Each structure stands twice: as structure tokens, then as C-alpha cells.
Short mmCIF file of C-alpha atoms and ligand atoms in Angstrom, two decimals:
data_model
loop_
_atom_site.label_atom_id
_atom_site.label_comp_id
_atom_site.label_asym_id
_atom_site.label_seq_id
_atom_site.Cartn_x
_atom_site.Cartn_y
_atom_site.Cartn_z
CA MET O 1 0.00 0.00 0.00
CA ASN O 2 1.77 3.11 -1.16
CA TYR O 3 -1.15 5.49 -1.15
CA SER O 4 -2.79 7.70 1.44
CA TYR O 5 -6.24 7.79 -0.16
CA TYR O 6 -7.95 5.63 -2.70
CA LEU O 7 -11.23 7.04 -3.97
CA LYS O 8 -13.48 4.68 -5.86
CA ASN O 9 -16.60 5.56 -7.86
CA ILE O 10 -17.18 8.75 -5.92
CA LEU O 11 -20.15 10.94 -6.60
CA PHE O 12 -20.69 14.06 -4.53
CA ALA O 13 -23.55 16.52 -5.00
CA TYR O 14 -24.97 19.48 -3.10
CA ASN O 15 -28.77 19.38 -3.36
CA LYS O 16 -28.61 17.19 -6.47
CA LYS O 17 -26.05 19.49 -8.12
CA LYS O 18 -23.15 17.22 -9.04
CA VAL O 19 -19.82 18.68 -7.91
CA LEU O 20 -17.39 15.75 -7.95
CA GLN O 21 -17.39 12.55 -9.92
CA ILE O 22 -14.30 10.40 -9.57
CA ARG O 23 -14.09 6.90 -10.96
CA GLU O 24 -10.77 5.98 -9.42
CA LEU O 25 -8.06 8.08 -7.83
CA PHE O 26 -5.02 7.12 -5.77
CA LEU O 27 -3.22 9.84 -3.84
CA PRO O 28 0.37 8.93 -2.98
CA LYS O 29 1.43 9.00 0.66
CA GLU O 30 4.13 10.88 2.54
CA THR O 31 4.53 13.53 -0.09
CA SER O 32 3.35 17.03 -0.99
CA LEU O 33 0.42 17.25 -3.39
CA GLY O 34 -1.11 20.30 -5.05
CA ILE O 35 -4.62 21.05 -6.27
CA PHE O 36 -5.16 23.78 -8.83
CA GLY O 37 -8.28 24.92 -10.63
CA PRO O 38 -10.86 27.65 -11.17
CA ASN O 39 -13.36 28.94 -8.62
CA GLY O 40 -16.21 26.56 -8.06
CA SER O 41 -14.45 23.52 -9.51
CA GLY O 42 -14.85 21.49 -6.30
CA LYS O 43 -11.44 21.90 -4.67
CA SER O 44 -12.68 22.78 -1.18
CA THR O 45 -15.35 20.10 -1.42
CA PHE O 46 -12.68 17.58 -2.31
CA LEU O 47 -10.58 18.54 0.75
CA LYS O 48 -13.65 18.20 2.98
CA LEU O 49 -14.20 14.68 1.64
CA LEU O 50 -10.56 13.85 2.40
CA ALA O 51 -11.05 15.30 5.91
CA PHE O 52 -14.16 13.10 6.43
CA LEU O 53 -16.24 16.21 7.08
CA LEU O 54 -18.45 15.55 4.05
CA PHE O 55 -19.48 12.18 2.70
CA PRO O 56 -20.04 11.10 -0.88
CA GLU O 57 -23.47 10.09 -2.06
CA GLN O 58 -21.92 7.11 -3.75
CA GLY O 59 -18.56 5.41 -3.67
CA GLU O 60 -15.91 4.55 -1.15
CA ILE O 61 -12.83 6.13 0.33
CA PHE O 62 -9.91 4.01 1.54
CA PHE O 63 -7.45 5.63 3.94
CA PHE O 64 -3.98 4.08 4.10
CA GLY O 65 -5.38 0.77 2.96
CA GLU O 66 -8.45 0.70 5.19
CA ARG O 67 -11.99 1.35 4.16
CA ALA O 68 -12.94 4.64 5.85
CA ARG O 69 -15.57 3.70 8.43
CA ASP O 70 -14.78 4.92 11.91
CA VAL O 71 -14.92 8.61 11.17
CA CYS O 72 -14.15 9.77 14.71
CA SER O 73 -10.82 8.02 14.85
CA LEU O 74 -9.99 8.96 11.27
CA ARG O 75 -10.59 12.62 11.98
CA LYS O 76 -7.76 12.50 14.52
CA GLU O 77 -5.35 11.55 11.76
CA VAL O 78 -6.37 14.27 9.33
CA THR O 79 -6.34 18.01 9.86
CA LEU O 80 -7.87 20.61 7.57
CA LEU O 81 -6.87 24.25 7.56
CA GLU O 82 -9.94 25.85 6.04
CA GLN O 83 -10.01 28.55 3.40
CA THR O 84 -10.89 31.20 5.99
CA PRO O 85 -9.41 29.88 9.21
CA TYR O 86 -10.46 31.43 12.44
CA LEU O 87 -8.55 31.92 15.66
CA LEU O 88 -9.85 31.47 19.18
CA LYS O 89 -10.30 34.75 21.03
CA ARG O 90 -7.20 34.04 23.07
CA SER O 91 -3.45 34.58 22.89
CA VAL O 92 -1.25 33.11 20.19
CA PHE O 93 0.21 30.60 22.66
CA GLU O 94 -3.24 29.50 23.82
CA ASN O 95 -4.48 29.13 20.26
CA ILE O 96 -1.66 26.75 19.42
CA ALA O 97 -1.81 24.89 22.76
CA TYR O 98 -5.57 24.32 22.55
CA PRO O 99 -5.61 21.20 20.30
CA LEU O 100 -3.01 19.57 22.58
CA GLN O 101 -5.01 20.39 25.70
CA VAL O 102 -8.18 18.94 24.19
CA ARG O 103 -6.32 15.71 23.51
CA LYS O 104 -4.73 15.77 26.97
CA GLU O 105 -1.26 15.55 25.47
CA LYS O 106 2.01 16.02 27.31
CA ASN O 107 4.89 18.47 26.88
CA ILE O 108 2.51 21.15 25.71
CA GLU O 109 4.82 24.13 26.12
CA ALA O 110 7.73 22.53 24.25
CA ARG O 111 5.45 21.43 21.45
CA VAL O 112 3.89 24.86 21.08
CA LEU O 113 7.33 26.45 20.92
CA GLU O 114 8.40 23.94 18.29
CA ALA O 115 5.33 24.70 16.14
CA MET O 116 5.88 28.46 16.52
CA GLU O 117 9.47 28.09 15.43
CA LEU O 118 8.44 26.09 12.40
CA VAL O 119 6.18 28.89 11.16
CA ALA O 120 8.76 31.56 12.10
CA LEU O 121 6.80 33.15 14.96
CA GLU O 122 9.22 34.20 17.65
CA PRO O 123 7.75 32.97 20.96
CA LYS O 124 8.94 36.00 22.97
CA LYS O 125 7.48 38.43 20.50
CA PHE O 126 4.23 36.66 19.62
CA GLY O 127 3.39 34.16 22.39
CA GLN O 128 1.28 36.53 24.48
CA ARG O 129 -0.18 38.58 21.63
CA LYS O 130 -3.95 38.53 21.39
CA TRP O 131 -5.73 37.23 18.29
CA PHE O 132 -6.52 40.79 17.17
CA GLU O 133 -2.95 42.02 17.49
CA LEU O 134 -1.73 40.17 14.40
CA SER O 135 -1.33 40.96 10.73
CA GLY O 136 -3.15 38.74 8.22
CA GLY O 137 0.05 36.83 7.46
CA GLU O 138 0.88 36.34 11.13
CA ALA O 139 -2.67 35.18 11.87
CA GLN O 140 -2.42 32.68 9.02
CA ARG O 141 0.83 31.34 10.46
CA VAL O 142 -0.76 31.02 13.93
CA ALA O 143 -3.64 29.08 12.34
CA LEU O 144 -1.15 26.83 10.58
CA ALA O 145 0.85 26.26 13.79
CA SER O 146 -2.33 25.26 15.62
CA ARG O 147 -3.03 22.62 12.95
CA ILE O 148 0.46 21.14 12.77
CA VAL O 149 1.10 21.03 16.50
CA CYS O 150 -0.62 17.63 16.77
CA LYS O 151 1.44 16.27 13.86
CA PRO O 152 -1.43 14.72 11.93
CA ARG O 153 -0.72 11.96 9.45
CA VAL O 154 -2.40 14.02 6.73
CA LEU O 155 -2.52 17.80 6.54
CA LEU O 156 -4.98 19.46 4.16
CA LEU O 157 -4.66 23.17 3.43
CA ASP O 158 -7.20 25.25 1.53
CA GLU O 159 -5.48 28.29 -0.02
CA PRO O 160 -3.07 28.85 2.88
CA THR O 161 -1.31 31.73 1.14
CA SER O 162 -4.14 33.74 -0.39
CA ASN O 163 -3.78 37.44 0.47
CA LEU O 164 -0.27 36.97 1.83
CA ASP O 165 2.85 38.80 0.68
CA GLY O 166 5.95 37.16 -0.77
CA GLU O 167 7.70 36.78 2.57
CA ASN O 168 4.76 35.10 4.36
CA THR O 169 4.10 32.93 1.34
CA PHE O 170 7.70 31.80 1.47
CA LEU O 171 7.61 31.18 5.24
CA ILE O 172 4.55 28.99 4.89
CA ARG O 173 6.09 26.95 2.11
CA ARG O 174 9.28 26.52 4.09
CA ALA O 175 7.33 25.34 7.16
CA LEU O 176 5.31 22.84 5.13
CA THR O 177 8.31 21.48 3.27
CA SER O 178 10.25 21.00 6.49
CA LEU O 179 7.26 19.30 8.13
CA GLN O 180 6.76 16.98 5.20
CA GLU O 181 10.41 15.96 5.18
CA LYS O 182 10.80 15.60 8.95
CA GLU O 183 7.52 13.96 9.81
CA LYS O 184 6.84 12.16 6.52
CA MET O 185 3.44 13.78 6.46
CA THR O 186 1.11 13.64 3.50
CA ILE O 187 0.25 17.27 2.70
CA VAL O 188 -2.40 18.37 0.20
CA VAL O 189 -2.60 22.06 -0.68
CA VAL O 190 -5.22 23.89 -2.73
CA SER O 191 -3.83 27.07 -4.27
CA HIS O 192 -4.42 29.49 -7.13
CA ASP O 193 -0.71 30.26 -7.20
CA TRP O 194 0.74 27.92 -9.81
CA ASP O 195 4.37 28.90 -9.15
CA TRP O 196 4.02 28.35 -5.42
CA LEU O 197 2.35 24.98 -5.98
CA SER O 198 4.96 23.88 -8.51
CA ALA O 199 7.76 24.68 -6.08
CA PHE O 200 6.01 22.81 -3.27
CA SER O 201 4.31 19.77 -4.76
CA SER O 202 5.61 16.51 -6.13
CA GLN O 203 2.39 16.26 -8.14
CA ILE O 204 -0.39 18.69 -9.08
CA TYR O 205 -4.01 17.69 -9.76
CA LYS O 206 -5.94 19.99 -12.04
CA PHE O 207 -9.61 20.59 -11.23
CA PRO O 208 -12.24 19.99 -12.41
CA LEU O 209 -10.91 16.44 -12.28
CA GLU O 210 -10.99 14.74 -15.61
CA ILE O 211 -10.99 11.30 -14.07
CA LYS O 212 -14.50 10.29 -14.94
N1 ATP Z 301 -22.53 24.10 1.19
C1 ATP Z 301 -22.84 24.18 -0.11
N2 ATP Z 301 -24.11 24.05 -0.54
C2 ATP Z 301 -24.42 24.09 -1.86
N3 ATP Z 301 -23.52 24.28 -2.83
C3 ATP Z 301 -22.24 24.43 -2.47
C4 ATP Z 301 -21.82 24.39 -1.10
N4 ATP Z 301 -20.48 24.56 -1.03
C5 ATP Z 301 -20.07 24.71 -2.32
N5 ATP Z 301 -21.10 24.62 -3.19
C6 ATP Z 301 -21.04 24.68 -4.64
O1 ATP Z 301 -20.24 23.58 -5.09
C7 ATP Z 301 -19.35 23.98 -6.13
C8 ATP Z 301 -17.92 23.68 -5.71
O2 ATP Z 301 -17.57 24.50 -4.59
P1 ATP Z 301 -16.15 24.48 -3.90
O3 ATP Z 301 -16.23 25.37 -2.73
O4 ATP Z 301 -15.75 23.06 -3.67
O5 ATP Z 301 -15.25 25.09 -5.06
P2 ATP Z 301 -13.73 25.61 -5.04
O6 ATP Z 301 -13.05 24.95 -6.20
O7 ATP Z 301 -13.15 25.40 -3.70
O8 ATP Z 301 -13.88 27.15 -5.35
P3 ATP Z 301 -12.99 28.44 -4.86
O9 ATP Z 301 -11.74 28.44 -5.72
O10 ATP Z 301 -13.86 29.59 -5.16
O11 ATP Z 301 -12.71 28.27 -3.40
C9 ATP Z 301 -19.65 25.44 -6.39
O12 ATP Z 301 -20.52 25.51 -7.48
C10 ATP Z 301 -20.33 25.93 -5.13
O13 ATP Z 301 -21.27 26.94 -5.40
MG1 MG Z 302 -12.48 26.72 -2.24
#
């Protein structure tokens, strides 16, 4: 088994409007994958299927060789950073620590500091900042840190660099690349920035998918 997901005969529709139809698709594992395509082509919907937040009307999804059934345990292995992520109305440190606290994990402080370092947020400077004391790029990096702190097996990111400048865009790519290499994560990124995606991904899927 050298894939993370295997999608078979998938049909997904919102109120009878067909959005995704996929006969067979294997996504490789432990690599960086890109998704590119026009507005409304089903990219976010696709990520939500991979995150087990939406379910296809027809078809099956296999996750690392297993038929996806127990959604609660699967959701612990997959993390989605949504297109418009939101922060808790708390400090930067508390935002990043929160997922670890919920899971009653250990070494919370060290792990938060590690995640902050990965996304280039200096703990002394940013740790105690409130959610409203951040630029858009900093807020996006806090949101990313709060998703990677649990080191999920699969990380899904929906346009993580939209509205960010060159420097923040670079910092996010550097963090993701380092995470993928160190942790052997499978990372899937939706982006409208072809150059960014090409630099990041080992493979790019163009939407709407032509696998029908
Ligand atoms: N909750 C919903 N209910 C009904 N229709 C929806 C819903 N979410 C999305 N759609 C429709 O499904 C289609 C695919 O939407 P989706 O958000 O997956 O596209 P996208 O490729 O992510 O677009 P964008 O680049 O604008 O983010 C669109 O036509 C959209 O209007
Ligand atoms: Mg979208």
C-alpha cells in the first residue's frame, strides 16, 4: 500500500447538483500534493471529503489501505486548515496549545514552541499577543501552527497563502516542506498560485478532475 487515499466511484452533490465525480483516484502518501483549478471547480469540497467532514453520495474512500468507516478516529489523523481559518479569542500561545489540551497531550509548552518556530513566529514576540494584534500573514501562520502542533498523518490546506505577501508565502512553504520531510506527512494544498504549488508539490491535480 503506497497510497494515502484511494477514492473509488465517488459521486458528490450538493442538493442534487453534481460537484465531484471520480471513478478511481489514488493519492500517494508521505509527499506534498497540489490542487489547482478555477473557482467553483470542487477543490474545497474535495478537501472536505478527504477530511471526512463531508461524505459522498456514492462510492468509497480508503485511507492508508483501510476502508474509511470509523470517522471519529480517522478525523484524529487528518487536519484541515480551512479557506478562511479562524482563531480562538485568546493569545497566540493559547491558540496553538488548545488542540493539545483537548487531547490531553504532554509536553505542551515545548510542542507549542516547536510549532511556533516552524512557522517563524518568535515565541517571545508573539506568544502573548492577542488574536486581534496580528497581521493577516501572522494570523495565518498562527492558524497553521495550531493545525500542525498535533502532527497529523495528513494535513490538508485550503489556499493557505491567499492574500499573503511574498515573505509570508515563502515562510509557509518553508514550514510545510520541512514538516513533510521531517515527519513524513502527506500534505495536500489547494492554491491558485501555480508557481508556489509547482515549487512545493511533487504532483499537481488539475480541477475539475478529468478522471470520470
Ligand atoms: N454548502 C454548499 N451548498 C451548496 N452548494 C455548495 C456548497 N459549497 C459549495 N457549493 C457549490 O459547489 C461547487 C464547488 O464549490 P467548492 O467550494 O468546492 O469550489 P472551489 O473549487 O473550492 O472554489 P474556490 O476556488 O472559489 O474556493 C460550487 O458551485 C459551489 O457553489
Ligand atoms: Mg475553495
